């Protein structure tokens, strides 16, 4: 019997004997089949069939596949809590670990549990979303909010809250992600300059810790756990419920793109727009880099209209590196005249190439769910389920020009494998008590190099070439002490993790010893190893 089969048999045997050590009545539908029920605990069930295990070893990154020995499909928080509690009671001699898996958009196996238990968070059945409409106050304590399951998708939250004329304040660019997944990282998009990341827009959490305890927490109640879990990479607990702050929802979006050939002008304008004096100019501010690309404007024309079609037709990129500023202004139809005046006024302050002003108007939902449209197109071509060797970085404002000169000028030779995002955010909108690590400057840039690879290619679109570029970028940043921090970080050794967390490491370690002392949770992050003293 191989080790995986042995561990699987041992897990089944252990779980079937739980009635000896606990009051819960674990009921088996059939030991000879691929799953059994936990009727008294809430109706969830474990799956052991090969299809379930293979699916639990897949993610969006499509580069690491580590199979668990069981998949837990919970219907209640008790299902999750008791599963973790039983693993906890097995003590430090057991090598079983537990990982929460949302919509499987991890990049490097972070939500996998090699030979452990994967909890399928999307099967968590809780009472429906509960909305509180709030009072007429600017205080967060009186703001509208929605209570949602940690396994709920943001796209579903959007549709539900819009029924009441409300919407979450902060988003990611892609909405088909779970609440627990994005809050365990940060959740960043073009609204972060104003509202901060998604973790800055949460009032309360319900957490299942690494000892199986169910804890409600907020800034004021169990505040240490609350801040630990936000951006905590799943290390301190599983988010089973979250209270998300809301604001009044617009119905329409004026969506704008302009081009720059000068990086200094591009960054100066971006930083001007996120500054406090211009904070209300636009509701969304992002940017991206275009290297060695032609025909760009023609690709946009199906959606965006050039303000001056004649000049736009005459624009030639000539293989230059260009920088696109992407803006959005939310509005309701009755305010269109005022919004047009405001947009025109704020655009007049910017220094883009005049012939490259492209704009369109779409619904609020169409704008927020824009990446899903691209996903559907890529799926029809078989180009979605490919390796995604993405590299996401936080770059200090003081070094963004050095970074751009080398990375965009020498290392990345083209951007045809996927978008390269670049936009600034304000550190004051991030809570330093969370577990997220950011540069120690008031303004820093998110740079997302979002390449898709052709698995068997040996060319520039191959996985080896793209990963080589990523290594060169990271080595350059480290060699020149640029103060760059990885977002959605991935390291192989604890020494690398210590360097990543820097001054936060001791606090991170202390929190781990309190909330997950046996290192049961989130083994796919490769920060701690089960049953080895990490303190």
PDB file of C-alpha atoms in Angstrom, residues 258 260 265-266 268-273 275 277-282 325 327 341-354 357:
ATOM      1  CA  UNK A 258      -5.484  57.836 -22.697  1.00  0.00           C
ATOM      2  CA  UNK A 260       1.463  58.496 -22.727  1.00  0.00           C
ATOM      3  CA  UNK A 265       4.275  62.508 -17.201  1.00  0.00           C
ATOM      4  CA  UNK A 266       2.298  59.296 -16.778  1.00  0.00           C
ATOM      5  CA  UNK A 268       2.989  62.466 -12.288  1.00  0.00           C
ATOM      6  CA  UNK A 269      -0.592  62.522 -13.552  1.00  0.00           C
ATOM      7  CA  UNK A 270      -1.484  59.297 -11.743  1.00  0.00           C
ATOM      8  CA  UNK A 271      -0.114  60.619  -8.469  1.00  0.00           C
ATOM      9  CA  UNK A 272      -1.888  63.940  -8.966  1.00  0.00           C
ATOM     10  CA  UNK A 273      -5.209  62.147  -9.428  1.00  0.00           C
ATOM     11  CA  UNK A 275      -3.817  63.054  -4.115  1.00  0.00           C
ATOM     12  CA  UNK A 277      -6.971  67.583  -3.466  1.00  0.00           C
ATOM     13  CA  UNK A 278      -8.059  65.534  -6.516  1.00  0.00           C
ATOM     14  CA  UNK A 279      -9.452  62.516  -4.666  1.00  0.00           C
ATOM     15  CA  UNK A 280     -12.951  62.940  -6.102  1.00  0.00           C
ATOM     16  CA  UNK A 281     -11.927  63.563  -9.707  1.00  0.00           C
ATOM     17  CA  UNK A 282     -12.395  59.905 -10.696  1.00  0.00           C
ATOM     18  CA  UNK A 325      -3.975  55.664 -18.021  1.00  0.00           C
ATOM     19  CA  UNK A 327     -10.034  56.116 -15.582  1.00  0.00           C
ATOM     20  CA  UNK A 341     -18.108  68.979 -17.278  1.00  0.00           C
ATOM     21  CA  UNK A 342     -16.175  67.432 -14.396  1.00  0.00           C
ATOM     22  CA  UNK A 343     -14.460  64.855 -16.606  1.00  0.00           C
ATOM     23  CA  UNK A 344     -13.507  67.478 -19.191  1.00  0.00           C
ATOM     24  CA  UNK A 345     -12.125  69.744 -16.474  1.00  0.00           C
ATOM     25  CA  UNK A 346      -9.958  67.079 -14.853  1.00  0.00           C
ATOM     26  CA  UNK A 347      -8.716  65.714 -18.167  1.00  0.00           C
ATOM     27  CA  UNK A 348      -7.571  69.217 -19.123  1.00  0.00           C
ATOM     28  CA  UNK A 349      -5.016  69.050 -16.300  1.00  0.00           C
ATOM     29  CA  UNK A 350      -3.382  65.898 -17.642  1.00  0.00           C
ATOM     30  CA  UNK A 351      -0.480  65.542 -20.097  1.00  0.00           C
ATOM     31  CA  UNK A 352      -1.437  62.582 -22.271  1.00  0.00           C
ATOM     32  CA  UNK A 353      -1.087  62.377 -26.066  1.00  0.00           C
ATOM     33  CA  UNK A 354      -4.137  64.365 -27.190  1.00  0.00           C
ATOM     34  CA  UNK A 357      -8.347  60.080 -25.758  1.00  0.00           C
TER      35      UNK A 357
END
